[in-house]
Short mmCIF file of C-alpha atoms in Angstrom, two decimals:
data_model
loop_
_atom_site.label_atom_id
_atom_site.label_comp_id
_atom_site.label_asym_id
_atom_site.label_seq_id
_atom_site.Cartn_x
_atom_site.Cartn_y
_atom_site.Cartn_z
CA MET A 1 31.82 -16.40 -11.57
CA LYS A 2 30.64 -17.11 -8.00
CA PRO A 3 31.71 -20.35 -6.26
CA LYS A 4 28.80 -22.81 -6.02
CA TYR A 5 28.69 -22.68 -2.22
CA GLN A 6 28.35 -18.88 -2.39
CA ILE A 7 25.34 -19.19 -4.72
CA ILE A 8 23.68 -21.45 -2.13
CA ILE A 9 24.53 -18.96 0.65
CA ASP A 10 23.10 -16.02 -1.30
CA ASP A 11 19.91 -17.87 -2.20
CA LEU A 12 19.23 -19.17 1.31
CA LYS A 13 19.98 -15.77 2.80
CA SER A 14 17.51 -14.15 0.38
CA TYR A 15 14.83 -16.72 1.29
CA ILE A 16 15.36 -16.04 5.00
CA LEU A 17 15.49 -12.23 4.76
CA SER A 18 12.45 -12.04 2.47
CA GLY A 19 10.45 -14.29 4.80
CA THR A 20 10.13 -17.17 2.30
CA TYR A 21 11.75 -19.28 5.03
CA LYS A 22 10.35 -18.21 8.40
CA ALA A 23 12.17 -18.15 11.75
CA GLY A 24 12.27 -21.65 13.22
CA GLU A 25 11.35 -23.28 9.90
CA LYS A 26 13.30 -26.29 8.70
CA ILE A 27 15.18 -25.69 5.42
CA PRO A 28 15.48 -28.37 2.69
CA SER A 29 17.73 -31.30 3.58
CA GLU A 30 21.37 -31.51 2.51
CA LEU A 31 20.41 -34.12 -0.06
CA ALA A 32 17.66 -31.91 -1.50
CA LEU A 33 20.08 -28.97 -1.74
CA GLN A 34 22.67 -31.22 -3.42
CA GLU A 35 20.12 -32.17 -6.07
CA ASP A 36 18.72 -28.62 -6.50
CA TYR A 37 22.17 -27.09 -7.07
CA ASN A 38 23.89 -30.14 -8.59
CA VAL A 39 26.76 -29.93 -6.10
CA SER A 40 28.57 -32.20 -3.65
CA ARG A 41 27.54 -32.72 -0.05
CA GLN A 42 30.73 -30.96 1.02
CA THR A 43 29.69 -27.81 -0.91
CA VAL A 44 26.27 -27.79 0.76
CA ARG A 45 27.81 -28.28 4.20
CA LYS A 46 30.27 -25.42 3.60
CA ALA A 47 27.36 -23.09 2.78
CA ILE A 48 25.32 -24.21 5.81
CA LEU A 49 28.33 -23.82 8.13
CA GLU A 50 28.94 -20.25 6.96
CA LEU A 51 25.27 -19.30 7.35
CA SER A 52 25.26 -20.89 10.82
CA ASN A 53 28.33 -18.84 11.78
CA GLU A 54 26.55 -15.68 10.60
CA GLY A 55 23.48 -16.55 12.68
CA PHE A 56 21.07 -17.34 9.84
CA LEU A 57 20.84 -21.10 10.48
CA ARG A 58 21.14 -23.55 13.37
CA SER A 59 21.58 -27.29 13.04
CA GLU A 60 20.02 -29.88 15.34
CA LYS A 61 21.71 -33.27 15.30
CA GLY A 62 19.45 -35.95 13.88
CA SER A 63 16.70 -33.44 13.12
CA GLY A 64 17.91 -31.03 10.42
CA THR A 65 18.80 -27.38 9.87
CA TYR A 66 16.49 -24.55 10.93
CA VAL A 67 16.20 -20.81 10.29
CA SER A 68 17.68 -18.77 13.13
CA THR A 69 17.22 -15.11 14.00
CA GLN A 70 20.57 -14.98 15.77
CA TYR A 71 21.93 -12.76 12.96
CA ARG A 72 19.71 -9.91 14.22
CA SER A 73 21.23 -9.90 17.71
CA LYS A 74 24.72 -10.28 16.24
CA ALA A 75 24.10 -7.16 14.14
CA SER A 76 22.44 -5.14 16.89
CA GLY A 77 25.44 -5.73 19.15
CA LYS A 78 27.61 -3.62 16.85
CA THR A 79 26.63 -0.31 18.40
CA THR A 80 24.78 1.10 21.38
CA ASN A 81 23.19 3.78 19.16
CA LYS A 82 20.07 3.03 17.18
CA THR A 83 20.77 2.82 13.46
CA ILE A 84 18.37 4.05 10.80
CA GLY A 85 18.75 2.67 7.29
CA VAL A 86 18.28 5.03 4.36
CA ILE A 87 17.86 3.72 0.80
CA THR A 88 17.58 6.27 -2.02
CA THR A 89 17.71 5.81 -5.77
CA TYR A 90 20.77 8.05 -6.00
CA ILE A 91 23.10 9.64 -3.44
CA SER A 92 25.26 12.33 -5.03
CA ASP A 93 23.00 13.44 -7.89
CA TYR A 94 20.34 16.05 -8.29
CA ILE A 95 18.14 16.71 -5.17
CA PHE A 96 19.36 13.70 -3.18
CA PRO A 97 22.27 15.31 -1.26
CA SER A 98 19.78 17.83 0.19
CA ILE A 99 17.31 15.10 1.20
CA ILE A 100 20.06 13.04 2.85
CA ARG A 101 21.40 16.15 4.61
CA GLY A 102 17.93 16.72 6.10
CA ILE A 103 17.72 13.11 7.31
CA GLU A 104 21.21 13.20 8.78
CA SER A 105 20.74 16.50 10.62
CA ARG A 106 17.58 15.22 12.35
CA LEU A 107 19.12 11.84 13.26
CA ASN A 108 22.19 13.57 14.71
CA GLU A 109 20.01 15.60 17.08
CA ASP A 110 18.95 12.37 18.84
CA ASN A 111 22.28 10.60 18.42
CA TYR A 112 21.03 8.06 15.85
CA SER A 113 23.42 6.49 13.36
CA LEU A 114 22.73 6.38 9.62
CA LEU A 115 23.35 3.45 7.28
CA LEU A 116 23.11 4.61 3.67
CA ALA A 117 22.58 2.69 0.44
CA SER A 118 21.48 3.55 -3.09
CA THR A 119 19.83 1.55 -5.86
CA ASN A 120 20.50 3.54 -9.04
CA ASN A 121 16.79 2.92 -9.61
CA ASP A 122 17.60 -0.73 -10.25
CA ILE A 123 15.45 -3.52 -8.78
CA SER A 124 18.36 -5.95 -8.25
CA GLN A 125 20.39 -3.29 -6.43
CA GLU A 126 17.35 -2.49 -4.28
CA LYS A 127 17.19 -6.19 -3.33
CA LYS A 128 20.83 -6.11 -2.21
CA ALA A 129 20.27 -2.91 -0.22
CA LEU A 130 17.22 -4.36 1.54
CA GLU A 131 19.08 -7.57 2.35
CA MET A 132 21.95 -5.53 3.79
CA MET A 133 19.53 -3.53 5.99
CA LEU A 134 17.79 -6.69 7.22
CA SER A 135 21.11 -8.46 7.88
CA TYR A 136 22.44 -5.45 9.77
CA GLY A 137 19.29 -5.25 11.86
CA VAL A 138 18.48 -1.54 11.40
CA ASP A 139 16.03 -0.07 13.91
CA GLY A 140 14.10 1.89 11.28
CA LEU A 141 14.14 2.43 7.53
CA ILE A 142 13.58 5.39 5.20
CA ILE A 143 13.21 4.36 1.56
CA GLU A 144 12.85 6.06 -1.75
CA PRO A 145 11.18 3.37 -3.89
CA THR A 146 12.83 2.01 -7.00
CA ARG A 147 10.85 2.30 -10.26
CA SER A 148 7.73 2.93 -8.18
CA ASN A 149 5.30 2.90 -11.12
CA VAL A 150 6.01 -0.73 -12.06
CA TYR A 151 5.49 -3.95 -10.09
CA ASN A 152 8.30 -4.49 -7.62
CA PRO A 153 9.48 -8.08 -7.00
CA ASN A 154 11.07 -7.02 -3.67
CA ILE A 155 7.75 -6.50 -1.86
CA ALA A 156 8.42 -9.53 0.38
CA TYR A 157 11.42 -7.75 1.92
CA TYR A 158 9.27 -4.77 2.90
CA LEU A 159 6.77 -7.16 4.47
CA SER A 160 9.64 -8.71 6.45
CA PHE A 161 10.39 -5.33 8.01
CA LYS A 162 6.72 -4.95 8.91
CA GLU A 163 6.58 -8.46 10.40
CA GLN A 164 9.63 -7.62 12.53
CA GLU A 165 7.89 -4.35 13.54
CA VAL A 166 10.74 -2.25 12.17
CA PRO A 167 9.21 1.17 11.41
CA LEU A 168 9.60 2.26 7.81
CA THR A 169 8.50 5.23 5.78
CA MET A 170 8.89 6.20 2.13
CA ILE A 171 9.95 9.47 0.51
CA ASN A 172 9.28 10.98 -2.94
CA ALA A 173 7.01 8.08 -3.91
CA TYR A 174 5.54 4.86 -2.53
CA TYR A 175 4.51 1.40 -3.64
CA GLU A 176 0.78 1.43 -4.19
CA GLU A 177 0.60 -2.28 -3.21
CA LEU A 178 1.81 -1.51 0.33
CA GLU A 179 0.25 0.38 3.23
CA VAL A 180 3.33 2.38 4.20
CA PRO A 181 3.50 5.98 5.50
CA PHE A 182 5.08 8.38 3.03
CA PHE A 183 6.36 11.94 2.53
CA CYS A 184 5.87 13.23 -1.03
CA LEU A 185 5.69 16.37 -3.07
CA ASP A 186 2.20 16.82 -4.50
CA ASP A 187 3.42 15.82 -7.97
CA VAL A 188 -0.01 16.18 -9.60
CA GLN A 189 -0.17 19.77 -8.37
CA SER A 190 3.41 20.52 -9.44
CA SER A 191 2.81 19.62 -13.08
CA TYR A 192 -0.68 21.13 -12.96
CA LEU A 193 0.76 24.51 -11.85
CA ALA A 194 3.49 24.32 -14.50
CA THR A 195 0.97 23.66 -17.26
CA ARG A 196 -1.46 26.29 -15.96
CA GLU A 197 1.33 28.88 -15.93
CA LEU A 198 2.05 28.20 -19.61
CA ILE A 199 -1.67 28.38 -20.46
CA ALA A 200 -1.93 31.70 -18.59
CA LYS A 201 0.92 33.01 -20.77
CA GLY A 202 -1.14 32.25 -23.90
CA HIS A 203 0.29 28.86 -24.86
CA THR A 204 -2.10 26.31 -26.35
CA GLN A 205 0.36 23.91 -28.00
CA ILE A 206 2.07 22.45 -24.94
CA GLY A 207 4.12 19.25 -24.76
CA ILE A 208 5.43 17.18 -21.87
CA ILE A 209 8.59 15.15 -21.26
CA ALA A 210 7.59 12.43 -18.81
CA LYS A 211 9.50 9.68 -16.96
CA MET A 212 7.02 6.86 -16.68
CA ASP A 213 8.59 4.13 -14.54
CA ASP A 214 8.39 6.29 -11.41
CA LEU A 215 5.19 7.28 -9.63
CA GLN A 216 6.26 10.93 -9.78
CA GLY A 217 6.13 10.74 -13.58
CA LYS A 218 2.67 9.18 -13.57
CA PHE A 219 1.33 11.89 -11.25
CA ARG A 220 3.06 14.71 -13.14
CA MET A 221 1.44 13.46 -16.32
CA LYS A 222 -1.89 13.48 -14.49
CA GLY A 223 -1.42 17.14 -13.48
CA PHE A 224 -0.56 18.07 -17.07
CA ILE A 225 -3.71 16.37 -18.40
CA LYS A 226 -5.84 17.97 -15.67
CA ALA A 227 -4.69 21.50 -16.56
CA LEU A 228 -5.25 20.93 -20.29
CA GLY A 229 -8.75 19.61 -19.61
CA GLU A 230 -9.70 22.61 -17.46
CA ALA A 231 -8.57 24.95 -20.25
CA LYS A 232 -10.47 22.90 -22.87
CA LEU A 233 -7.20 22.19 -24.69
CA ARG A 234 -6.81 18.91 -26.53
CA PHE A 235 -4.32 16.34 -25.24
CA GLN A 236 -2.13 15.38 -28.20
CA GLN A 237 -0.18 12.13 -28.08
CA GLY A 238 2.40 13.49 -30.48
CA HIS A 239 3.26 16.18 -27.92
CA VAL A 240 4.31 13.56 -25.34
CA LEU A 241 7.88 12.24 -25.11
CA SER A 242 8.16 9.52 -22.47
CA PHE A 243 11.26 7.81 -21.16
CA ASP A 244 12.27 5.58 -18.26
CA THR A 245 15.41 4.66 -16.33
CA ALA A 246 16.60 2.29 -19.07
CA THR A 247 16.10 4.76 -21.93
CA LYS A 248 17.32 7.86 -20.06
CA PRO A 249 20.80 7.66 -21.67
CA ASP A 250 19.07 8.09 -25.06
CA LEU A 251 17.05 11.13 -23.96
CA SER A 252 19.22 13.72 -25.72
CA ALA A 253 18.99 11.92 -29.07
CA ASN A 254 15.26 11.31 -28.64
CA LEU A 255 14.72 14.98 -27.78
CA GLU A 256 16.35 16.01 -31.05
CA GLY A 257 13.83 13.97 -33.04
CA TYR A 258 10.92 15.08 -30.88
CA LEU A 259 11.76 18.79 -31.10
CA ASN A 260 12.38 18.63 -34.84
CA ASP A 261 9.07 16.81 -35.41
CA ASN A 262 7.14 19.37 -33.34
CA ARG A 263 9.10 22.48 -34.27
CA ASP A 264 6.31 24.11 -36.27
CA ASP A 265 3.52 23.82 -33.71
CA LEU A 266 4.90 23.31 -30.19
CA THR A 267 5.41 26.55 -28.22
CA ALA A 268 5.94 25.27 -24.67
CA LEU A 269 7.14 22.23 -22.72
CA VAL A 270 6.49 20.90 -19.23
CA CYS A 271 9.58 18.93 -18.19
CA TYR A 272 9.65 15.99 -15.79
CA ASN A 273 12.24 17.79 -13.69
CA ASP A 274 15.01 20.40 -13.85
CA GLU A 275 17.55 17.88 -15.11
CA VAL A 276 15.32 17.18 -18.12
CA GLY A 277 14.59 20.90 -18.51
CA LEU A 278 18.29 21.70 -18.81
CA GLU A 279 18.75 18.83 -21.26
CA VAL A 280 16.02 20.44 -23.38
CA VAL A 281 17.92 23.75 -23.20
CA HIS A 282 21.09 21.98 -24.37
CA VAL A 283 19.35 20.28 -27.32
CA CYS A 284 17.54 23.48 -28.30
CA ARG A 285 20.86 25.33 -28.52
CA LYS A 286 22.18 22.55 -30.72
CA LEU A 287 19.11 22.80 -33.00
CA GLY A 288 19.06 26.61 -33.03
CA ILE A 289 15.73 26.85 -31.18
CA SER A 290 15.61 30.03 -29.10
CA ILE A 291 14.42 29.79 -25.46
CA PRO A 292 12.02 31.34 -24.59
CA ASP A 293 11.37 33.17 -27.90
CA GLU A 294 10.53 29.98 -29.83
CA LEU A 295 9.96 27.54 -26.98
CA SER A 296 9.04 28.15 -23.33
CA ILE A 297 10.04 25.48 -20.83
CA ILE A 298 9.32 24.78 -17.16
CA GLY A 299 11.30 22.37 -15.00
CA GLN A 300 10.28 20.95 -11.63
CA ASP A 301 12.03 20.45 -8.24
CA ASN A 302 14.02 23.73 -7.85
CA SER A 303 17.27 21.75 -7.80
CA TYR A 304 20.78 23.08 -7.28
CA ILE A 305 21.58 22.36 -10.93
CA ALA A 306 18.76 24.73 -11.95
CA LYS A 307 20.08 27.40 -9.58
CA ASN A 308 23.63 27.05 -10.92
CA ALA A 309 22.83 26.80 -14.64
CA ASN A 310 23.73 29.61 -17.03
CA ILE A 311 20.03 30.11 -17.74
CA LYS A 312 17.54 30.75 -14.93
CA LEU A 313 15.04 27.95 -15.32
CA THR A 314 11.40 28.54 -14.44
CA THR A 315 10.63 25.72 -12.02
CA LEU A 316 8.60 24.60 -9.00
CA THR A 317 9.72 24.01 -5.46
CA HIS A 318 10.49 20.63 -3.86
CA PRO A 319 10.86 20.29 -0.05
CA GLN A 320 14.15 18.33 -0.29
CA GLU A 321 15.88 18.94 3.07
CA GLN A 322 12.57 19.43 4.92
CA MET A 323 11.26 16.14 3.55
CA GLY A 324 14.37 14.37 4.82
CA ARG A 325 14.05 15.94 8.27
CA ASP A 326 10.35 15.11 8.52
CA ALA A 327 10.89 11.47 7.49
CA ALA A 328 13.67 11.06 10.07
CA ASP A 329 11.52 12.76 12.71
CA TRP A 330 8.67 10.33 11.94
CA ILE A 331 10.98 7.32 12.46
CA ILE A 332 12.37 8.71 15.72
CA LYS A 333 8.90 9.45 17.11
CA ASN A 334 7.71 5.98 16.10
CA LEU A 335 10.65 4.37 17.92
CA GLN A 336 9.87 6.54 20.96
CA GLY A 337 6.37 5.06 21.01
CA LYS A 338 4.45 8.10 19.75
CA LYS A 339 0.99 7.26 18.42
CA ASP A 340 -1.22 8.84 15.72
CA LEU A 341 1.69 9.71 13.43
CA PRO A 342 0.69 10.83 9.91
CA THR A 343 0.35 8.13 7.28
CA SER A 344 0.68 10.52 4.33
CA THR A 345 2.31 13.92 4.00
CA TYR A 346 2.09 16.00 0.82
CA TYR A 347 4.15 19.16 0.31
CA GLN A 348 2.64 21.88 -1.87
CA PRO A 349 4.82 23.19 -4.71
CA VAL A 350 5.26 26.88 -5.48
CA LEU A 351 6.16 28.30 -8.91
CA ILE A 352 9.53 30.08 -9.17
CA GLU A 353 9.71 32.39 -12.16
CA GLY A 354 12.84 32.27 -14.28
CA GLU A 355 13.91 33.21 -17.80
CA THR A 356 12.54 30.27 -19.74
CA VAL A 357 8.87 31.21 -20.13
CA LYS A 358 7.57 33.90 -22.47
CA GLU A 359 4.07 35.25 -22.91
CA ILE A 360 2.81 34.86 -26.45
CA GLU A 361 0.26 36.85 -28.39
CA VAL A 362 -3.17 35.21 -28.50
CA GLU A 363 -4.42 35.39 -32.06
#
């Protein structure tokens, strides 16, 4: 359990970094803080002293305690190089090493440093990462949003970066509430092409596995529905299996039930990504469902796990390293004062044929 003074420190720091308490604004009095936290005056003073030492507060005798921005200059004195913060949902998994490699290679070309953090697609961890970046005083920020298809309570931190005129851009997704430049795969088109490929191979009973707390999942669902509509095929709710970050650990068990329930009519599946596609392969082997003879599947993202799997997954491309390079290049050009930089960049996916799709006879 945290000491009481540390709770006060963490709360006040959050209020300052998120802009709830503005630079130069007077914070609540020692007495008010004592009452709010039910602590002694000594505990409050210990917290204020530490925050003053870190440059977040300054005290004026007889007047009170005020928000300081000294912490920014303290942080910026750490290095002569400019530092770019990078926050992704994951670091070592899936497509993220390639994206980070692209960012790093571009930053190195102009001698920029990189400060890396991940959120595990968790809002509270995103808050900590944003607070770290603001405390450090990064010169620019590249973010992959956390759970981008649900309301994010950390919006105030992003607005703090904008108020401080720290350039930021988003990758893979964006928060629809914010006007922030972004670099994304055209996720609607990716799922649309996957579904259209299955329809072209004669499939009419097509399901989708969709992750719905991220914007990518919402758009990939949209592409799936669009392709079905164009082909005059009926969207069937029973052919949809949705999951989110919280329920992802249960995906294998839920897939078993879903595939058993739809075994007699489903002939093809559009998967949220390659990771899900390979999970489907694993569950199908367990259930004795032959791929692609009984079930055709298409992944998305052309990830290294798809390339290294013992079955060649049909999938669609994702820019990965190029996206990272382009996002880093955007930040560098912004810091160099370049104008008219793009506010949205979409990469077009391309189908990569594998072994997991079979043409079926049209009756």
